[in-house]
Amino acid sequence: MIYISLGSNLGSRINNLRHAVDLISEGILSNIRCSNIIETEAILPKNAPPAWNKPFLNMVISGEAKLSPHALLTGLKAIEQEIGRPAVYEKWSPRIIDLDILLIDDAQLDDPQLTIPHPELNNRPFLLHLLAMMGLQNCHPQACSGSKPTDSEILNQVQDDRLYRPTKSLSLHPALVGIVNVTPDSFSDGGLYNNTDQAVEKIWELARNGASVIDIGAQSTRPGAGIIGPGLEYQRLKPVLDSLAGPMDSGDLQISVDSFWPEIIHKLLSDYQISWINDVKGELDDDTLKMIADKKCKYCIMHSLSVPVNSSEFLPSDANAMSVIKEWGSRTIERLLKLGLALDNIILDPGIGFGKTPYQNLDILRSISELKILGTQIMIGHSRKSYISALCNAKAIDRDLETIAISLGLMHDVDFLRVHDVEGHMRAMVAYNAVT
Ligand code: AMP
């Protein structure tokens, strides 16, 4: 078994880790297992510039490879560069990604290019902690001999030392899309972020808590909401996006804009580095879709019958909602591919709460794995929605417990969960991962 550590303290750290795991699983390791992610302070020499003092996100993956140790190192260095790390860099300087080989079975190597086990392993308690959390004793029983630490010595050290207590733990999968509504009439947060400063503060809080993408919407879609029109939507979005333009350009923040107005989408894609367009209506014209394709922006399409939700427009109660969504999905994806969108850039959302009865919403969630057949990434937006009132009588803003429990049931079958409570989701997913 091979163990590789991944660290990032520049840019969108969780997305950098995910990118690296994807590339490693495509070309280097098979049967990959991922640890949780923990945040640690940068390890720096005394004279390091203060700007280097940026916290890292760290994780470990295990897997198998047929490569020689040196070919493995070469492959990992190529991935570091593909993600954006320069070939030459100053030791200790911040890095978009750092990949180190910790262990390769019971191999011991010490040459100018490669030392196995990794020479710093014993000096980094957070790595020992992550290895122990992965149950190292089970998957790597052979002990290293000689002066190198054995697996059991590594584990003993973790057990002897004070338990390592991470200050922040995150889960890599599924990616979380944090929700910020810059509306006075949102169903789920009652207009808490209807002010630029509050919205921007909330966006950074969600990103710090581990959201990979933040979805900003200025049009409420709740039943009975009025259509505000493109002018007011732009007025609400512009100051927020102006405040975030720098981090969006540098890749520190990935922003999704929730809009179905072609003129707004054209303007925003021209003026800002928008990562996703989240289209809850699915009625965009060919020109707008081609622009989204040209910009290599991700495009999220959602199944809906009416936007805002019209409480009298439902799928027939005897309809098989999943079949309807699959049929709509394959038709829509075919059109998008013809217009130049890459399959990898299309995200499909079955539209929980948009024209389905509570029972149909729950049926969709139970059979969510069927959407894999469409070949796109899948996002679920189930957070705090009213189908949960079939399960409890909490108000929308108090439905995070149910939302999180449902998320845990979905997490192996979806790529993105669009949620309000990012911190709560991370805590629950980290604990769930620790025992599954
Ligand atoms: P870093 O700045 O941490 O990425 O250091 C990378 C350099 O350390 C590489 O160019 C390797 O030649 C060398 N090295 C020695 N042992 C290892 C190891 N176990 N894993 C990764 N790099 C190693």
Short mmCIF file of C-alpha atoms and ligand atoms in Angstrom, two decimals:
data_model
loop_
_atom_site.label_atom_id
_atom_site.label_comp_id
_atom_site.label_asym_id
_atom_site.label_seq_id
_atom_site.Cartn_x
_atom_site.Cartn_y
_atom_site.Cartn_z
CA MET A 1 0.00 0.00 0.00
CA ILE A 2 1.21 3.49 -0.88
CA TYR A 3 0.46 6.54 1.26
CA ILE A 4 0.74 10.02 -0.21
CA SER A 5 0.22 13.29 1.65
CA LEU A 6 -1.38 16.27 -0.05
CA GLY A 7 -1.11 19.86 1.20
CA SER A 8 -2.26 23.23 -0.11
CA ASN A 9 -2.04 26.74 1.30
CA LEU A 10 -2.70 28.88 -1.79
CA GLY A 11 -5.81 29.54 -3.88
CA SER A 12 -8.96 27.52 -3.32
CA ARG A 13 -7.27 24.94 -1.11
CA ILE A 14 -10.03 22.32 -0.99
CA ASN A 15 -10.47 22.49 -4.77
CA ASN A 16 -6.70 22.10 -5.25
CA LEU A 17 -6.75 18.95 -3.10
CA ARG A 18 -9.73 17.58 -5.04
CA HIS A 19 -8.01 18.34 -8.36
CA ALA A 20 -4.89 16.47 -7.21
CA VAL A 21 -6.87 13.46 -5.96
CA ASP A 22 -8.69 13.30 -9.31
CA LEU A 23 -5.43 13.40 -11.28
CA ILE A 24 -3.77 10.82 -9.02
CA SER A 25 -6.74 8.48 -9.38
CA GLU A 26 -6.78 8.93 -13.17
CA GLY A 27 -3.14 8.10 -13.78
CA ILE A 28 -1.24 6.92 -10.74
CA LEU A 29 -3.01 5.04 -7.97
CA SER A 30 -5.88 2.58 -8.04
CA ASN A 31 -8.24 1.68 -5.17
CA ILE A 32 -7.81 5.12 -3.64
CA ARG A 33 -8.96 5.83 -0.10
CA CYS A 34 -9.04 9.40 1.18
CA SER A 35 -8.54 10.62 4.73
CA ASN A 36 -10.45 13.57 6.08
CA ILE A 37 -8.76 16.94 5.64
CA ILE A 38 -7.24 18.88 8.52
CA GLU A 39 -6.03 22.45 8.72
CA THR A 40 -2.61 23.21 10.22
CA GLU A 41 -0.40 26.27 10.59
CA ALA A 42 2.41 26.50 8.04
CA ILE A 43 5.75 25.12 9.28
CA LEU A 44 8.22 27.96 8.65
CA PRO A 45 11.80 28.91 9.46
CA LYS A 46 12.21 31.89 11.87
CA ASN A 47 13.15 34.39 9.15
CA ALA A 48 10.31 33.50 6.76
CA PRO A 49 8.39 36.46 5.27
CA PRO A 50 5.08 37.01 7.12
CA ALA A 51 3.21 36.54 3.81
CA TRP A 52 4.25 32.87 3.87
CA ASN A 53 2.32 32.31 7.06
CA LYS A 54 -0.79 30.81 5.50
CA PRO A 55 -2.55 27.77 6.97
CA PHE A 56 -2.44 24.50 5.06
CA LEU A 57 -5.17 22.01 4.33
CA ASN A 58 -3.67 18.51 4.55
CA MET A 59 -4.88 15.04 3.75
CA VAL A 60 -3.52 11.57 3.02
CA ILE A 61 -4.58 9.13 0.33
CA SER A 62 -3.73 5.48 0.06
CA GLY A 63 -3.78 3.24 -2.97
CA GLU A 64 -1.89 0.80 -5.12
CA ALA A 65 0.41 1.36 -8.10
CA LYS A 66 2.54 -0.74 -10.39
CA LEU A 67 5.08 2.12 -10.79
CA SER A 68 8.60 2.11 -9.37
CA PRO A 69 9.10 4.59 -6.48
CA HIS A 70 11.00 7.02 -8.74
CA ALA A 71 8.35 6.80 -11.48
CA LEU A 72 5.76 7.52 -8.80
CA LEU A 73 7.70 10.62 -7.69
CA THR A 74 8.01 11.80 -11.32
CA GLY A 75 4.25 11.31 -11.82
CA LEU A 76 3.43 13.30 -8.68
CA LYS A 77 5.77 16.15 -9.67
CA ALA A 78 4.05 16.31 -13.07
CA ILE A 79 0.68 16.61 -11.30
CA GLU A 80 2.03 19.39 -9.04
CA GLN A 81 3.00 21.32 -12.14
CA GLU A 82 -0.25 20.60 -13.97
CA ILE A 83 -2.16 22.09 -11.05
CA GLY A 84 -0.01 25.21 -11.18
CA ARG A 85 2.98 24.79 -8.90
CA PRO A 86 6.08 26.29 -10.56
CA ALA A 87 8.94 23.88 -11.31
CA VAL A 88 11.30 26.07 -9.24
CA TYR A 89 10.12 27.48 -5.92
CA GLU A 90 11.56 28.68 -2.66
CA LYS A 91 11.60 26.09 0.10
CA TRP A 92 8.82 26.83 2.67
CA SER A 93 7.06 29.29 0.35
CA PRO A 94 3.25 28.90 0.02
CA ARG A 95 2.19 26.31 -2.50
CA ILE A 96 -0.92 25.57 -4.49
CA ILE A 97 -0.21 21.85 -4.02
CA ASP A 98 2.44 19.72 -2.36
CA LEU A 99 2.50 15.95 -2.89
CA ASP A 100 4.82 13.79 -0.80
CA ILE A 101 5.23 10.03 -0.71
CA LEU A 102 4.97 8.94 2.91
CA LEU A 103 5.21 5.16 2.68
CA ILE A 104 5.48 2.51 -0.03
CA ASP A 105 4.70 -0.87 1.51
CA ASP A 106 7.69 -1.67 3.71
CA ALA A 107 10.22 -0.08 1.34
CA GLN A 108 13.19 1.87 2.66
CA LEU A 109 14.99 4.15 0.28
CA ASP A 110 17.48 6.91 0.75
CA ASP A 111 18.97 8.52 -2.32
CA PRO A 112 19.33 12.16 -3.43
CA GLN A 113 15.82 12.21 -4.98
CA LEU A 114 13.80 10.07 -2.66
CA THR A 115 13.64 9.04 0.96
CA ILE A 116 11.04 6.48 2.01
CA PRO A 117 9.49 6.55 4.60
CA HIS A 118 9.26 10.32 4.17
CA PRO A 119 12.02 11.92 6.27
CA GLU A 120 9.65 14.38 7.97
CA LEU A 121 6.95 11.84 8.81
CA ASN A 122 7.91 11.58 12.46
CA ASN A 123 8.10 15.35 12.83
CA ARG A 124 4.56 15.98 11.59
CA PRO A 125 2.02 14.79 14.16
CA PHE A 126 -0.85 15.74 11.87
CA LEU A 127 0.37 13.21 9.27
CA LEU A 128 0.72 10.50 11.92
CA HIS A 129 -2.79 11.36 13.06
CA LEU A 130 -4.20 11.09 9.52
CA LEU A 131 -2.44 7.73 8.99
CA ALA A 132 -3.76 6.42 12.29
CA MET A 133 -7.28 7.63 11.39
CA MET A 134 -6.97 5.57 8.19
CA GLY A 135 -6.29 2.47 10.30
CA LEU A 136 -2.72 2.04 9.12
CA GLN A 137 -2.22 -1.14 11.16
CA ASN A 138 -4.81 -2.97 9.07
CA CYS A 139 -3.66 -2.14 5.59
CA HIS A 140 0.10 -2.11 6.18
CA PRO A 141 1.05 -4.87 8.62
CA GLN A 142 4.71 -5.31 7.67
CA ALA A 143 7.08 -3.41 9.92
CA CYS A 144 9.97 -1.42 8.51
CA SER A 145 13.22 -2.51 10.03
CA GLY A 146 16.45 -0.70 10.90
CA SER A 147 16.47 2.94 11.98
CA LYS A 148 13.23 3.86 10.20
CA PRO A 149 10.05 3.89 12.25
CA THR A 150 7.88 0.83 11.93
CA ASP A 151 4.16 1.10 11.38
CA SER A 152 3.53 0.01 14.92
CA GLU A 153 6.07 2.54 16.19
CA ILE A 154 4.28 5.23 14.22
CA LEU A 155 0.98 4.18 15.75
CA ASN A 156 2.47 3.89 19.23
CA GLN A 157 3.79 7.39 18.95
CA VAL A 158 0.31 8.67 18.12
CA GLN A 159 -1.12 6.70 21.02
CA ASP A 160 1.62 7.74 23.45
CA ASP A 161 1.51 11.41 22.61
CA ARG A 162 -1.42 13.52 23.58
CA LEU A 163 -4.23 12.80 21.14
CA TYR A 164 -3.85 15.08 18.13
CA ARG A 165 -6.82 17.42 18.08
CA PRO A 166 -7.32 19.07 14.71
CA THR A 167 -8.62 22.64 14.97
CA LYS A 168 -10.54 22.23 11.75
CA SER A 169 -11.54 19.06 9.89
CA LEU A 170 -13.20 18.89 6.48
CA SER A 171 -14.41 16.19 4.13
CA LEU A 172 -13.32 16.18 0.49
CA HIS A 173 -16.36 14.50 -0.99
CA PRO A 174 -18.98 15.47 -1.97
CA ALA A 175 -18.10 19.10 -2.67
CA LEU A 176 -20.32 21.58 -0.85
CA VAL A 177 -21.93 24.50 -2.63
CA GLY A 178 -22.71 27.17 -0.01
CA ILE A 179 -25.86 29.26 -0.49
CA VAL A 180 -26.01 33.03 -0.13
CA ASN A 181 -29.26 34.78 -1.02
CA VAL A 182 -28.95 38.52 -1.56
CA THR A 183 -32.73 38.82 -1.39
CA PRO A 184 -35.01 40.35 1.21
CA ASP A 185 -37.52 37.45 0.87
CA SER A 186 -35.59 34.16 0.88
CA PHE A 187 -37.58 31.17 2.27
CA SER A 188 -34.63 29.72 4.08
CA ASP A 189 -32.74 32.57 5.72
CA GLY A 190 -35.38 35.32 5.67
CA GLY A 191 -33.22 37.93 3.96
CA LEU A 192 -30.27 37.84 6.40
CA TYR A 193 -27.73 38.67 3.69
CA ASN A 194 -29.62 41.38 1.86
CA ASN A 195 -26.79 43.85 2.29
CA THR A 196 -23.45 43.77 0.49
CA ASP A 197 -21.23 43.67 3.59
CA GLN A 198 -23.27 40.93 5.25
CA ALA A 199 -23.38 38.90 2.03
CA VAL A 200 -19.62 39.21 1.48
CA GLU A 201 -18.91 38.27 5.09
CA LYS A 202 -21.19 35.23 4.77
CA ILE A 203 -19.47 34.17 1.52
CA TRP A 204 -16.05 34.20 3.20
CA GLU A 205 -17.43 32.34 6.22
CA LEU A 206 -18.82 29.59 3.98
CA ALA A 207 -15.51 29.37 2.09
CA ARG A 208 -13.52 29.16 5.35
CA ASN A 209 -15.84 26.39 6.51
CA GLY A 210 -14.98 24.36 3.43
CA ALA A 211 -17.50 25.25 0.70
CA SER A 212 -15.90 24.58 -2.68
CA VAL A 213 -18.26 26.93 -4.52
CA ILE A 214 -20.54 29.71 -3.26
CA ASP A 215 -23.85 30.09 -5.09
CA ILE A 216 -25.17 33.66 -5.01
CA GLY A 217 -28.78 34.32 -5.92
CA ALA A 218 -30.72 37.57 -6.07
CA GLN A 219 -34.09 36.13 -7.12
CA SER A 220 -36.10 34.19 -4.56
CA THR A 221 -37.65 31.04 -6.07
CA ARG A 222 -39.88 30.22 -3.10
CA PRO A 223 -43.58 29.64 -3.79
CA GLY A 224 -45.30 32.99 -4.27
CA ALA A 225 -42.15 35.08 -4.77
CA GLY A 226 -42.41 37.80 -7.41
CA ILE A 227 -40.07 37.95 -10.42
CA ILE A 228 -37.75 40.90 -9.78
CA GLY A 229 -36.49 41.25 -13.36
CA PRO A 230 -32.93 41.61 -14.66
CA GLY A 231 -32.39 45.24 -13.60
CA LEU A 232 -32.92 44.69 -9.88
CA GLU A 233 -31.12 41.35 -10.01
CA TYR A 234 -28.04 43.08 -11.44
CA GLN A 235 -28.25 45.87 -8.84
CA ARG A 236 -28.22 43.26 -6.07
CA LEU A 237 -25.42 41.11 -7.53
CA LYS A 238 -23.00 43.80 -8.78
CA PRO A 239 -21.75 45.24 -5.46
CA VAL A 240 -21.19 41.74 -4.07
CA LEU A 241 -19.28 40.60 -7.15
CA ASP A 242 -17.26 43.87 -7.23
CA SER A 243 -16.10 43.16 -3.67
CA LEU A 244 -15.01 39.64 -4.64
CA ALA A 245 -13.53 40.30 -8.10
CA GLY A 246 -9.89 39.99 -6.92
CA PRO A 247 -10.24 36.59 -5.20
CA MET A 248 -12.42 35.33 -8.06
CA ASP A 249 -9.68 36.28 -10.56
CA SER A 250 -6.92 34.68 -8.52
CA GLY A 251 -8.88 31.46 -8.00
CA ASP A 252 -9.17 31.95 -4.22
CA LEU A 253 -12.97 31.89 -4.49
CA GLN A 254 -15.24 29.99 -6.87
CA ILE A 255 -18.52 31.80 -7.36
CA SER A 256 -21.69 30.44 -8.92
CA VAL A 257 -24.35 32.91 -10.01
CA ASP A 258 -27.95 31.85 -9.84
CA SER A 259 -29.63 33.57 -12.80
CA PHE A 260 -31.86 32.78 -15.76
CA TRP A 261 -31.67 36.20 -17.49
CA PRO A 262 -29.56 36.06 -20.69
CA GLU A 263 -28.56 39.75 -20.49
CA ILE A 264 -27.33 39.34 -16.90
CA ILE A 265 -25.40 36.18 -17.74
CA HIS A 266 -23.71 37.88 -20.75
CA LYS A 267 -22.72 40.89 -18.67
CA LEU A 268 -21.46 38.92 -15.68
CA LEU A 269 -19.45 36.48 -17.79
CA SER A 270 -17.82 39.45 -19.57
CA ASP A 271 -17.02 41.36 -16.38
CA TYR A 272 -16.12 38.72 -13.78
CA GLN A 273 -14.42 35.35 -13.45
CA ILE A 274 -17.63 33.43 -12.73
CA SER A 275 -17.07 29.70 -12.12
CA TRP A 276 -20.66 28.47 -12.56
CA ILE A 277 -23.97 29.64 -13.94
CA ASN A 278 -26.77 28.00 -11.98
CA ASP A 279 -29.88 28.06 -14.17
CA VAL A 280 -33.02 27.00 -12.33
CA LYS A 281 -35.27 27.59 -15.35
CA GLY A 282 -33.37 25.83 -18.13
CA GLU A 283 -34.75 28.05 -20.88
CA LEU A 284 -31.59 29.86 -22.00
CA ASP A 285 -31.16 30.67 -25.70
CA ASP A 286 -28.42 29.17 -27.88
CA ASP A 287 -26.24 32.35 -27.87
CA THR A 288 -26.09 32.52 -24.09
CA LEU A 289 -25.32 28.82 -23.83
CA LYS A 290 -22.54 29.17 -26.44
CA MET A 291 -21.04 32.01 -24.43
CA ILE A 292 -21.09 29.82 -21.30
CA ALA A 293 -19.38 27.08 -23.35
CA ASP A 294 -16.74 29.50 -24.75
CA LYS A 295 -15.92 30.80 -21.27
CA LYS A 296 -15.48 27.17 -20.09
CA CYS A 297 -17.80 28.09 -17.26
CA LYS A 298 -19.61 25.25 -15.52
CA TYR A 299 -23.33 25.19 -16.22
CA CYS A 300 -25.78 23.79 -13.72
CA ILE A 301 -29.21 22.91 -15.08
CA MET A 302 -32.10 22.20 -12.79
CA HIS A 303 -35.36 20.40 -13.49
CA SER A 304 -38.34 22.64 -12.74
CA LEU A 305 -41.94 23.11 -13.79
CA SER A 306 -42.29 26.75 -12.77
CA VAL A 307 -39.94 29.40 -11.37
CA PRO A 308 -40.70 30.81 -8.83
CA VAL A 309 -42.47 27.68 -7.64
CA ASN A 310 -46.18 27.81 -8.46
CA SER A 311 -47.88 25.65 -5.84
CA SER A 312 -50.53 24.50 -8.29
CA GLU A 313 -48.05 23.16 -10.86
CA PHE A 314 -46.93 19.66 -9.91
CA LEU A 315 -45.99 16.54 -11.78
CA PRO A 316 -49.05 14.26 -11.78
CA SER A 317 -49.05 12.44 -8.45
CA ASP A 318 -48.80 9.06 -10.21
CA ALA A 319 -45.83 10.19 -12.36
CA ASN A 320 -42.47 8.51 -11.82
CA ALA A 321 -40.52 11.70 -11.11
CA MET A 322 -37.12 10.06 -11.63
CA SER A 323 -38.12 8.84 -15.13
CA VAL A 324 -39.37 12.33 -16.02
CA ILE A 325 -36.07 13.87 -14.83
CA LYS A 326 -33.93 11.34 -16.69
CA GLU A 327 -35.86 11.94 -19.91
CA TRP A 328 -35.59 15.75 -19.50
CA GLY A 329 -31.91 15.40 -18.54
CA SER A 330 -30.84 13.37 -21.57
CA ARG A 331 -32.74 15.72 -23.95
CA THR A 332 -31.20 18.82 -22.33
CA ILE A 333 -27.67 17.40 -22.21
CA GLU A 334 -27.87 16.49 -25.90
CA ARG A 335 -28.75 20.10 -26.76
CA LEU A 336 -25.93 21.48 -24.57
CA LEU A 337 -23.34 19.17 -26.11
CA LYS A 338 -24.42 20.27 -29.60
CA LEU A 339 -23.88 23.90 -28.54
CA GLY A 340 -20.31 23.16 -27.45
CA LEU A 341 -20.54 22.58 -23.71
CA ALA A 342 -18.20 19.86 -22.45
CA LEU A 343 -19.89 17.02 -20.55
CA ASP A 344 -17.44 17.69 -17.68
CA ASN A 345 -18.77 21.23 -17.39
CA ILE A 346 -22.44 20.27 -17.10
CA ILE A 347 -23.93 19.71 -13.65
CA LEU A 348 -27.42 18.29 -13.35
CA ASP A 349 -29.76 19.11 -10.46
CA PRO A 350 -33.06 17.16 -10.23
CA GLY A 351 -34.77 20.21 -8.71
CA ILE A 352 -35.99 19.01 -5.34
CA GLY A 353 -39.07 21.08 -4.44
CA PHE A 354 -39.71 22.43 -7.93
CA GLY A 355 -43.06 20.96 -9.00
CA LYS A 356 -42.82 17.65 -7.14
CA THR A 357 -44.90 16.39 -4.23
CA PRO A 358 -43.03 15.67 -0.97
CA TYR A 359 -43.35 11.95 -1.73
CA GLN A 360 -41.91 12.44 -5.21
CA ASN A 361 -39.03 14.49 -3.75
CA LEU A 362 -38.23 11.65 -1.34
CA ASP A 363 -38.52 9.10 -4.19
CA ILE A 364 -36.01 11.14 -6.20
CA LEU A 365 -33.58 11.29 -3.28
CA ARG A 366 -33.89 7.53 -2.66
CA SER A 367 -33.15 6.70 -6.30
CA ILE A 368 -30.56 9.40 -6.93
CA SER A 369 -27.89 6.93 -8.11
CA GLU A 370 -30.01 6.38 -11.28
CA LEU A 371 -28.92 9.83 -12.52
CA LYS A 372 -25.35 8.55 -12.98
CA ILE A 373 -26.43 7.11 -16.31
CA LEU A 374 -26.58 10.66 -17.73
CA GLY A 375 -22.78 11.01 -17.39
CA THR A 376 -22.77 14.53 -15.89
CA GLN A 377 -21.87 15.55 -12.38
CA ILE A 378 -24.88 15.59 -10.07
CA MET A 379 -25.83 18.31 -7.60
CA ILE A 380 -28.66 18.05 -5.07
CA GLY A 381 -30.31 21.16 -3.64
CA HIS A 382 -32.41 19.68 -0.84
CA SER A 383 -31.39 21.99 1.97
CA ARG A 384 -34.20 23.20 4.30
CA LYS A 385 -36.85 22.66 1.61
CA SER A 386 -40.51 22.06 2.39
CA TYR A 387 -40.60 18.29 1.61
CA ILE A 388 -38.84 18.01 5.00
CA SER A 389 -42.15 18.94 6.57
CA ALA A 390 -43.18 15.35 5.74
CA LEU A 391 -40.55 14.37 8.35
CA CYS A 392 -40.78 17.03 11.06
CA ASN A 393 -42.59 20.28 11.81
CA ALA A 394 -39.55 22.56 12.08
CA LYS A 395 -39.55 25.93 10.33
CA ALA A 396 -37.39 26.20 7.19
CA ILE A 397 -34.49 27.88 9.00
CA ASP A 398 -34.43 25.03 11.58
CA ARG A 399 -34.29 22.10 9.16
CA ASP A 400 -30.51 21.57 9.10
CA LEU A 401 -30.59 18.37 11.19
CA GLU A 402 -32.86 16.66 8.66
CA THR A 403 -30.93 18.20 5.76
CA ILE A 404 -27.63 16.82 7.08
CA ALA A 405 -29.05 13.36 7.76
CA ILE A 406 -30.35 13.22 4.19
CA SER A 407 -26.97 14.49 2.89
CA LEU A 408 -25.18 11.60 4.62
CA GLY A 409 -27.52 9.20 2.81
CA LEU A 410 -26.72 10.82 -0.54
CA MET A 411 -23.03 11.54 -0.22
CA HIS A 412 -21.67 8.53 -2.10
CA ASP A 413 -23.94 9.09 -5.09
CA VAL A 414 -23.57 12.81 -5.78
CA ASP A 415 -20.80 15.24 -6.65
CA PHE A 416 -22.20 18.41 -5.06
CA LEU A 417 -24.55 19.20 -2.21
CA ARG A 418 -25.98 22.72 -2.30
CA VAL A 419 -26.50 23.59 1.36
CA HIS A 420 -26.96 26.44 3.82
CA ASP A 421 -25.13 24.93 6.81
CA VAL A 422 -21.65 24.19 5.46
CA GLU A 423 -20.02 23.97 8.89
CA GLY A 424 -22.63 21.48 10.17
CA HIS A 425 -22.26 19.37 7.02
CA MET A 426 -18.50 19.22 7.37
CA ARG A 427 -18.69 18.16 11.01
CA ALA A 428 -21.20 15.42 10.21
CA MET A 429 -19.37 14.16 7.11
CA VAL A 430 -16.00 14.08 8.92
CA ALA A 431 -17.50 11.94 11.70
CA TYR A 432 -19.33 9.72 9.20
CA ASN A 433 -16.11 9.19 7.21
CA ALA A 434 -14.25 8.22 10.38
CA VAL A 435 -16.35 5.07 10.83
CA THR A 436 -17.18 4.06 7.26
P1 AMP B 1 8.83 19.46 -1.48
O1 AMP B 1 9.29 20.87 -1.54
O2 AMP B 1 8.35 19.04 -0.14
O3 AMP B 1 7.79 19.14 -2.54
O4 AMP B 1 10.12 18.56 -1.78
C1 AMP B 1 10.19 17.86 -2.96
C2 AMP B 1 11.56 17.21 -3.15
O5 AMP B 1 11.89 16.35 -2.07
C3 AMP B 1 11.43 16.38 -4.40
O6 AMP B 1 12.05 17.02 -5.48
C4 AMP B 1 12.06 15.05 -4.05
O7 AMP B 1 13.21 14.76 -4.85
C5 AMP B 1 12.47 15.14 -2.59
N1 AMP B 1 11.94 14.00 -1.81
C6 AMP B 1 12.65 13.18 -1.02
N2 AMP B 1 11.87 12.24 -0.46
C7 AMP B 1 10.61 12.47 -0.90
C8 AMP B 1 9.36 11.84 -0.65
N3 AMP B 1 9.25 10.77 0.15
N4 AMP B 1 8.25 12.34 -1.27
C9 AMP B 1 8.34 13.42 -2.08
N5 AMP B 1 9.49 14.07 -2.33
C10 AMP B 1 10.64 13.60 -1.76
#
